[in-house]
CSV table of C-alpha atoms and ligand atoms in Angstrom, one decimal:
chain,number,residue,atom,x,y,z
A,650,UNK,CA,57.3,259.5,52.1
A,651,UNK,CA,60.9,260.4,50.7
A,652,UNK,CA,63.2,257.6,49.5
A,653,UNK,CA,65.4,258.3,52.4
A,654,UNK,CA,62.7,257.5,54.8
A,655,UNK,CA,61.7,254.3,53.2
A,656,UNK,CA,63.1,251.3,55.1
A,657,UNK,CA,65.5,249.2,53.3
A,658,UNK,CA,64.0,245.8,52.0
A,659,UNK,CA,64.9,243.0,54.4
A,660,UNK,CA,67.4,240.8,53.0
A,661,UNK,CA,65.9,237.7,51.4
A,662,UNK,CA,67.0,234.5,53.1
A,663,UNK,CA,68.6,232.1,50.6
A,664,UNK,CA,66.5,229.1,49.6
A,665,UNK,CA,67.3,226.2,51.8
A,666,UNK,CA,68.7,228.1,54.6
A,667,UNK,CA,68.2,227.2,58.1
A,668,UNK,CA,66.1,230.2,58.8
A,669,UNK,CA,63.1,228.4,57.1
A,670,UNK,CA,60.8,226.7,59.6
A,671,UNK,CA,61.2,223.5,57.8
A,672,UNK,CA,59.5,221.3,60.4
A,673,UNK,CA,56.2,223.0,59.6
A,674,UNK,CA,56.8,222.6,55.9
A,675,UNK,CA,57.5,218.9,56.7
A,676,UNK,CA,54.2,218.5,58.5
A,677,UNK,CA,55.5,218.8,62.0
A,678,UNK,CA,53.9,221.3,64.6
A,679,UNK,CA,55.9,223.5,67.0
A,680,UNK,CA,54.8,221.0,69.7
A,681,UNK,CA,56.1,218.0,67.6
A,682,UNK,CA,59.5,219.7,67.2
A,683,UNK,CA,59.7,220.4,70.8
A,684,UNK,CA,58.7,216.9,71.7
A,685,UNK,CA,61.4,215.3,69.6
A,686,UNK,CA,63.9,217.7,71.3
A,687,UNK,CA,62.6,216.6,74.8
A,688,UNK,CA,62.9,212.7,73.8
A,689,UNK,CA,66.4,213.5,72.6
A,690,UNK,CA,67.4,214.9,75.8
A,691,UNK,CA,65.8,212.2,78.0
A,692,UNK,CA,67.5,209.5,76.0
A,693,UNK,CA,70.7,211.0,76.1
A,694,UNK,CA,70.6,211.3,79.8
A,695,UNK,CA,69.2,207.6,79.9
A,696,UNK,CA,72.2,206.5,78.0
A,697,UNK,CA,74.7,208.3,80.1
A,698,UNK,CA,73.1,207.1,83.2
A,699,UNK,CA,73.1,203.4,82.0
A,700,UNK,CA,76.7,203.6,81.2
A,701,UNK,CA,77.6,204.9,84.8
A,702,UNK,CA,75.2,202.1,86.2
A,703,UNK,CA,77.1,199.6,84.3
A,704,UNK,CA,80.6,200.6,85.4
A,705,UNK,CA,79.0,200.4,89.0
A,706,UNK,CA,78.2,196.8,88.3
A,707,UNK,CA,74.5,197.5,89.0
A,708,UNK,CA,73.6,196.7,85.4
A,709,UNK,CA,75.2,194.0,83.0
A,710,UNK,CA,75.7,196.1,80.1
A,711,UNK,CA,75.0,199.4,78.6
A,712,UNK,CA,75.0,200.2,75.1
A,713,UNK,CA,75.3,204.1,74.5
A,714,UNK,CA,73.1,205.8,72.0
A,715,UNK,CA,74.6,209.1,72.2
A,716,UNK,CA,74.6,210.7,68.7
A,717,UNK,CA,72.0,208.5,67.3
A,718,UNK,CA,69.0,210.1,69.0
A,719,UNK,CA,67.8,212.4,66.0
A,720,UNK,CA,67.8,209.7,63.4
A,721,UNK,CA,66.0,207.2,65.7
A,722,UNK,CA,63.4,209.7,67.3
A,723,UNK,CA,62.4,211.3,64.1
A,724,UNK,CA,62.2,208.4,61.9
A,725,UNK,CA,59.9,206.5,64.5
A,726,UNK,CA,57.5,209.5,64.2
A,727,UNK,CA,56.9,208.8,60.6
A,728,UNK,CA,55.3,205.4,61.5
A,729,UNK,CA,51.8,204.2,62.5
A,730,UNK,CA,51.4,202.5,65.8
A,731,UNK,CA,50.4,199.1,63.9
A,732,UNK,CA,53.5,199.3,61.9
A,733,UNK,CA,55.9,196.4,63.1
A,734,UNK,CA,59.2,197.7,64.2
A,735,UNK,CA,62.3,195.5,64.5
A,736,UNK,CA,65.1,197.5,66.5
A,737,UNK,CA,68.6,196.6,67.5
A,738,UNK,CA,70.7,197.0,70.7
A,739,UNK,CA,71.5,200.7,70.1
A,740,UNK,CA,67.9,201.6,69.8
A,741,UNK,CA,67.0,203.2,73.2
A,742,UNK,CA,65.8,206.5,71.5
A,743,UNK,CA,63.7,204.7,69.0
A,744,UNK,CA,62.1,202.5,71.8
A,745,UNK,CA,61.3,205.6,73.7
A,746,UNK,CA,59.9,207.3,70.8
A,747,UNK,CA,57.7,204.5,70.2
A,748,UNK,CA,56.2,204.6,73.7
A,749,UNK,CA,58.6,202.4,75.7
A,750,UNK,CA,58.6,204.5,79.1
A,751,UNK,CA,62.0,205.4,81.0
A,752,UNK,CA,60.8,203.0,83.7
A,753,UNK,CA,60.4,199.9,81.3
A,754,UNK,CA,64.0,200.9,79.8
A,755,UNK,CA,65.5,200.7,83.1
A,756,UNK,CA,63.6,197.6,84.3
A,757,UNK,CA,65.2,195.8,81.0
A,758,UNK,CA,68.7,197.2,81.9
A,759,UNK,CA,68.2,195.9,85.5
A,760,UNK,CA,67.0,192.6,84.3
A,761,UNK,CA,63.8,192.7,86.3
A,762,UNK,CA,60.8,190.6,86.3
A,763,UNK,CA,58.4,193.0,84.7
A,764,UNK,CA,60.9,194.2,82.1
A,765,UNK,CA,58.8,194.1,78.7
A,766,UNK,CA,61.4,193.0,76.5
A,767,UNK,CA,61.9,189.4,78.0
A,768,UNK,CA,60.9,189.5,81.7
A,769,UNK,CA,64.5,190.1,82.6
A,770,UNK,CA,65.9,187.0,80.9
A,771,UNK,CA,67.5,188.2,77.6
A,772,UNK,CA,70.6,190.4,77.7
A,773,UNK,CA,69.7,194.0,78.4
A,774,UNK,CA,69.4,196.0,75.1
A,775,UNK,CA,67.2,193.6,73.1
A,776,UNK,CA,64.4,196.2,73.0
A,777,UNK,CA,60.9,194.7,72.5
A,778,UNK,CA,57.3,195.2,73.5
A,779,UNK,CA,54.4,193.3,72.0
A,780,UNK,CA,51.7,196.0,72.8
A,781,UNK,CA,53.9,198.6,70.8
A,782,UNK,CA,54.7,196.2,67.9
A,783,UNK,CA,58.4,196.4,68.9
A,784,UNK,CA,59.3,192.7,67.9
A,785,UNK,CA,61.6,190.6,69.8
A,786,UNK,CA,65.1,190.7,68.4
A,787,UNK,CA,68.5,188.8,68.6
A,788,UNK,CA,71.9,189.8,69.5
A,789,UNK,CA,73.1,188.2,66.3
A,790,UNK,CA,73.7,191.5,64.2
A,791,UNK,CA,71.2,192.0,61.4
A,792,UNK,CA,68.9,188.8,61.7
A,793,UNK,CA,66.0,191.4,62.4
A,794,UNK,CA,66.2,192.3,58.7
A,795,UNK,CA,64.6,189.0,57.3
A,796,UNK,CA,62.3,189.0,60.3
A,797,UNK,CA,61.0,192.5,59.2
A,798,UNK,CA,60.8,191.6,55.6
A,799,UNK,CA,58.9,188.4,56.6
A,800,UNK,CA,56.4,190.5,58.7
A,801,UNK,CA,56.0,192.7,55.4
A,802,UNK,CA,55.1,189.5,53.6
A,803,UNK,CA,52.7,188.4,56.3
A,804,UNK,CA,50.8,192.0,56.1
A,805,UNK,CA,50.5,191.7,52.3
A,806,UNK,CA,49.1,188.0,52.6
A,807,UNK,CA,46.8,189.2,55.4
A,808,UNK,CA,45.6,192.2,53.3
A,809,UNK,CA,46.9,194.8,56.1
A,810,UNK,CA,48.3,198.0,55.1
A,811,UNK,CA,51.0,198.1,57.8
A,812,UNK,CA,54.8,199.1,56.8
A,813,UNK,CA,57.6,197.0,58.5
A,814,UNK,CA,60.9,198.6,59.5
A,815,UNK,CA,64.0,197.3,60.5
A,816,UNK,CA,67.0,199.2,62.2
A,817,UNK,CA,70.4,198.2,62.1
A,818,UNK,CA,73.9,199.5,61.8
A,819,UNK,CA,76.5,199.8,59.0
A,820,UNK,CA,78.2,196.5,60.2
A,821,UNK,CA,74.8,195.0,60.0
A,822,UNK,CA,74.6,196.0,56.2
A,823,UNK,CA,77.6,193.7,55.6
A,824,UNK,CA,75.6,190.7,56.8
A,825,UNK,CA,73.9,188.2,54.2
A,826,UNK,CA,70.7,188.9,56.2
A,827,UNK,CA,70.9,192.4,54.9
A,828,UNK,CA,71.3,191.3,51.2
A,829,UNK,CA,68.9,188.4,51.3
A,830,UNK,CA,66.3,190.6,53.1
A,831,UNK,CA,66.6,193.5,50.7
A,832,UNK,CA,66.5,191.1,47.6
A,833,UNK,CA,63.4,189.3,48.7
A,834,UNK,CA,61.7,192.6,49.7
A,835,UNK,CA,62.5,194.1,46.2
A,836,UNK,CA,61.5,190.9,44.2
A,837,UNK,CA,58.1,190.9,46.0
A,838,UNK,CA,57.7,194.7,46.3
A,839,UNK,CA,57.0,194.2,49.9
A,840,UNK,CA,56.2,197.1,52.4
A,841,UNK,CA,59.3,197.4,54.3
A,842,UNK,CA,61.8,200.0,55.2
A,843,UNK,CA,65.3,199.2,56.1
A,844,UNK,CA,66.8,202.0,58.2
A,845,UNK,CA,70.5,201.8,58.6
A,846,UNK,CA,72.1,204.0,61.2
A,847,UNK,CA,75.7,204.5,59.7
A,848,UNK,CA,78.0,205.7,62.3
A,849,UNK,CA,81.0,204.5,60.2
A,850,UNK,CA,82.3,202.1,62.7
A,851,UNK,CA,81.2,198.6,63.6
A,852,UNK,CA,82.8,198.1,67.2
A,853,UNK,CA,86.2,199.3,66.0
A,854,UNK,CA,86.0,198.3,62.3
A,855,UNK,CA,85.9,201.4,60.0
A,856,UNK,CA,83.2,201.4,57.4
A,857,UNK,CA,85.9,201.9,54.5
A,858,UNK,CA,87.1,198.4,55.8
A,859,UNK,CA,84.0,196.5,55.1
A,860,UNK,CA,82.3,198.3,52.2
A,861,UNK,CA,83.5,198.8,48.7
A,862,UNK,CA,80.8,201.6,48.2
A,863,UNK,CA,80.9,205.1,49.9
A,864,UNK,CA,77.4,204.9,51.3
A,865,UNK,CA,75.0,202.1,52.3
A,866,UNK,CA,72.4,203.9,50.3
A,867,UNK,CA,74.4,203.1,47.1
A,868,UNK,CA,73.7,199.5,47.8
A,869,UNK,CA,70.0,200.0,46.9
A,870,UNK,CA,70.7,200.2,43.2
A,871,UNK,CA,71.9,196.6,43.1
A,872,UNK,CA,68.3,195.7,44.1
A,873,UNK,CA,66.4,198.3,42.1
A,874,UNK,CA,64.9,200.0,45.1
A,875,UNK,CA,64.8,203.5,46.2
A,876,UNK,CA,68.0,204.2,48.3
A,877,UNK,CA,68.3,207.5,50.2
A,878,UNK,CA,71.3,208.9,52.4
A,879,UNK,CA,70.3,211.6,54.8
A,880,UNK,CA,72.0,213.5,57.4
A,881,UNK,CA,71.1,211.5,60.6
A,882,UNK,CA,71.9,214.4,63.0
A,883,UNK,CA,69.2,216.3,61.4
A,884,UNK,CA,65.8,215.0,62.7
A,885,UNK,CA,63.7,217.1,60.4
A,886,UNK,CA,65.5,215.6,57.3
A,887,UNK,CA,65.1,212.3,58.7
A,888,UNK,CA,61.6,212.6,59.3
A,889,UNK,CA,60.8,213.9,55.7
A,890,UNK,CA,62.7,210.9,54.1
A,891,UNK,CA,61.3,208.3,56.3
A,892,UNK,CA,57.8,209.8,55.9
A,893,UNK,CA,58.1,209.6,52.1
A,894,UNK,CA,59.5,206.0,52.2
A,895,UNK,CA,56.9,204.6,54.7
A,896,UNK,CA,54.0,206.5,52.7
A,897,UNK,CA,55.3,205.1,49.4
A,898,UNK,CA,55.6,201.5,50.8
A,899,UNK,CA,52.2,201.8,52.2
A,900,UNK,CA,50.9,202.8,48.9
A,901,UNK,CA,52.2,199.7,47.3
A,902,UNK,CA,55.5,201.3,45.9
A,903,UNK,CA,57.8,199.0,47.3
A,904,UNK,CA,60.6,198.9,49.9
A,905,UNK,CA,63.4,201.4,50.7
A,906,UNK,CA,66.7,201.6,52.0
A,907,UNK,CA,67.5,204.5,54.1
A,908,UNK,CA,71.0,205.4,55.3
A,909,UNK,CA,71.1,207.9,58.1
A,910,UNK,CA,74.5,209.3,58.6
A,911,UNK,CA,75.1,209.5,62.3
A,912,UNK,CA,77.8,209.8,64.6
A,913,UNK,CA,78.4,207.5,67.6
A,914,UNK,CA,79.7,209.7,70.4
A,915,UNK,CA,80.1,207.0,73.1
A,916,UNK,CA,81.9,203.7,73.0
A,917,UNK,CA,80.6,200.5,71.6
A,918,UNK,CA,79.2,199.1,74.8
A,919,UNK,CA,80.1,199.4,78.4
A,920,UNK,CA,82.1,196.3,78.1
A,921,UNK,CA,84.2,197.4,74.9
A,922,UNK,CA,86.3,200.5,74.9
A,923,UNK,CA,86.9,203.1,72.1
A,924,UNK,CA,89.8,202.8,69.7
A,925,UNK,CA,89.1,206.3,68.3
A,926,UNK,CA,91.7,209.2,69.3
A,927,UNK,CA,91.0,212.6,70.6
A,928,UNK,CA,90.9,214.2,67.2
A,929,UNK,CA,88.3,211.7,65.9
A,930,UNK,CA,86.3,212.2,68.9
A,931,UNK,CA,86.3,216.0,68.5
A,932,UNK,CA,85.1,215.6,65.0
A,933,UNK,CA,82.3,213.2,66.1
A,934,UNK,CA,81.3,215.8,68.7
A,935,UNK,CA,80.8,218.6,66.1
A,936,UNK,CA,78.0,216.3,64.8
A,937,UNK,CA,76.2,216.0,67.9
A,938,UNK,CA,72.4,216.3,67.0
A,939,UNK,CA,71.2,217.9,70.4
A,940,UNK,CA,73.0,221.4,70.5
A,941,UNK,CA,72.4,221.6,66.7
A,942,UNK,CA,68.6,220.9,66.9
A,943,UNK,CA,68.7,223.3,69.9
A,944,UNK,CA,70.2,226.1,67.8
A,945,UNK,CA,67.3,225.4,65.3
A,946,UNK,CA,64.6,225.6,67.9
A,947,UNK,CA,66.1,229.0,69.3
A,948,UNK,CA,66.3,230.4,65.9
A,949,UNK,CA,62.5,229.9,65.5
A,950,UNK,CA,61.9,231.1,68.9
A,951,UNK,CA,60.8,227.8,70.1
A,952,UNK,CA,63.3,227.4,72.7
A,953,UNK,CA,64.8,229.8,75.3
A,954,UNK,CA,67.0,229.6,78.2
A,955,UNK,CA,64.1,229.3,80.6
A,956,UNK,CA,62.4,226.5,78.7
A,957,UNK,CA,65.6,224.7,77.9
A,958,UNK,CA,66.5,224.5,81.8
A,959,UNK,CA,63.1,223.3,82.5
A,960,UNK,CA,63.3,220.5,79.9
A,961,UNK,CA,66.6,219.5,81.0
A,962,UNK,CA,65.3,219.3,84.7
A,963,UNK,CA,62.4,217.4,83.6
A,964,UNK,CA,64.3,214.9,81.5
A,965,UNK,CA,66.7,214.4,84.4
A,966,UNK,CA,63.9,213.9,86.9
A,967,UNK,CA,62.4,211.2,84.5
A,968,UNK,CA,65.5,209.4,84.3
A,969,UNK,CA,66.3,209.5,88.1
A,970,UNK,CA,62.7,208.3,88.7
A,971,UNK,CA,63.1,205.3,86.4
A,972,UNK,CA,66.4,204.3,88.1
A,973,UNK,CA,64.8,204.4,91.4
A,974,UNK,CA,61.7,202.4,90.2
A,975,UNK,CA,63.5,199.8,88.3
A,976,UNK,CA,66.2,199.5,90.8
A,977,UNK,CA,63.9,198.3,93.5
A,978,UNK,CA,61.7,196.0,91.4
A,979,UNK,CA,62.2,192.2,91.9
A,980,UNK,CA,64.2,189.9,89.6
A,981,UNK,CA,62.6,187.0,87.7
A,982,UNK,CA,61.8,184.3,89.8
A,983,UNK,CA,63.6,180.9,89.5
A,984,UNK,CA,60.5,179.0,88.4
A,985,UNK,CA,60.6,181.1,85.2
A,986,UNK,CA,64.1,180.0,84.2
A,987,UNK,CA,63.0,177.5,81.7
A,988,UNK,CA,60.0,179.5,80.4
A,989,UNK,CA,60.1,180.8,76.9
A,990,UNK,CA,63.5,179.1,76.3
A,991,UNK,CA,63.9,177.2,73.0
B,1347,TPP,C1,76.5,187.7,63.6
B,1347,TPP,C2,77.4,188.7,64.6
B,1347,TPP,N1,78.4,188.8,64.5
B,1347,TPP,C3,79.2,189.7,65.3
B,1347,TPP,C4,78.7,190.1,66.4
B,1347,TPP,C5,79.5,191.0,67.4
B,1347,TPP,N2,79.0,192.3,67.2
B,1347,TPP,C6,78.1,192.9,68.2
B,1347,TPP,S1,77.8,194.3,67.7
B,1347,TPP,C7,78.7,194.4,66.3
B,1347,TPP,C8,78.9,195.6,65.5
B,1347,TPP,C9,78.0,196.0,64.7
B,1347,TPP,O1,78.0,197.2,64.2
B,1347,TPP,P1,77.0,198.1,63.3
B,1347,TPP,O2,76.2,197.2,62.7
B,1347,TPP,O3,77.8,199.0,62.6
B,1347,TPP,O4,76.3,198.8,64.6
B,1347,TPP,P2,76.8,199.6,65.7
B,1347,TPP,O5,77.2,198.9,66.9
B,1347,TPP,O6,77.9,200.6,65.2
B,1347,TPP,O7,75.6,200.8,66.1
B,1347,TPP,C10,79.4,193.2,66.3
B,1347,TPP,C11,80.4,192.9,65.2
B,1347,TPP,C12,77.3,189.9,66.6
B,1347,TPP,N3,76.5,190.2,67.7
B,1347,TPP,N4,76.6,188.9,65.8
């Protein structure tokens, strides 16, 4: 063979480039990666549909999760089913990833008798289901953090090896619950992970106006725990850091604070408008995790146009079915008004 006939060597891809199938390196199969993508599609549609229903007056309040999907769904995959989880009101994608069906989510949104979170009695958006170890939460921001820490202590006392997780926003990290919870968890080296979805705005208050440090993860140093800041629009990196934190906590190496940097694409809730201008919104949309993950999947030949439209169609059908189903279910009976009320 002459030199001229020798094919030129293929250019080496730079280390860390998006060309590596990092999902496999992180222990996720091709099917897992597609599952994560599908859950992102369903929950985006679910969030959009809930907002429309709220505007129509069919449901009381909708809390958009657009932009938070990658962080929530990927982090949830790093947990075991017996790990207690404390969500917050923006946690629809996490609830879905944990196993709450679209039908159950809409039962809750419509305030129906069989809604798993509270039988239709709590404000919608307080995602809970005992069988999934999704613990009941409060609308008071960040109160779920000490609850998660307490459940980690309970697991330790019972000799169980579960890891508790609390989800909350950057605004929640300004609350005393966060500081007390993290301090207690650190002092006692409890198996708990605090997962902050930092979308850099608490209703309309920018992160810079409520935090002297640039990153929520920086706060970890004050409590001598591991603090990790991760790109929350990248589900694979989120999965990797969550997996490490959860494994370490389970192995007795103490708590961790994870900050997933996310973008809030929607408004705070259906009842509160957005104060951000068009330029800020355009910047936010550049970090939309869904087209970004689709590009990754296409690059690795896991997704093509045909599969994409099948998945979108399936996601839309799942959400429409859930709305039809929950829309026709009965409300809680009057006799239950005083039950479970303290
Ligand atoms: C103790 C308490 N204070 C104020 C409120 C009103 N409130 C509801 S949501 C919210 C913003 C919280 O922002 P963040 O924790 O960043 O989460 P995000 O809504 O951005 O996801 C506030 C102040 C509340 N529910 N509870």
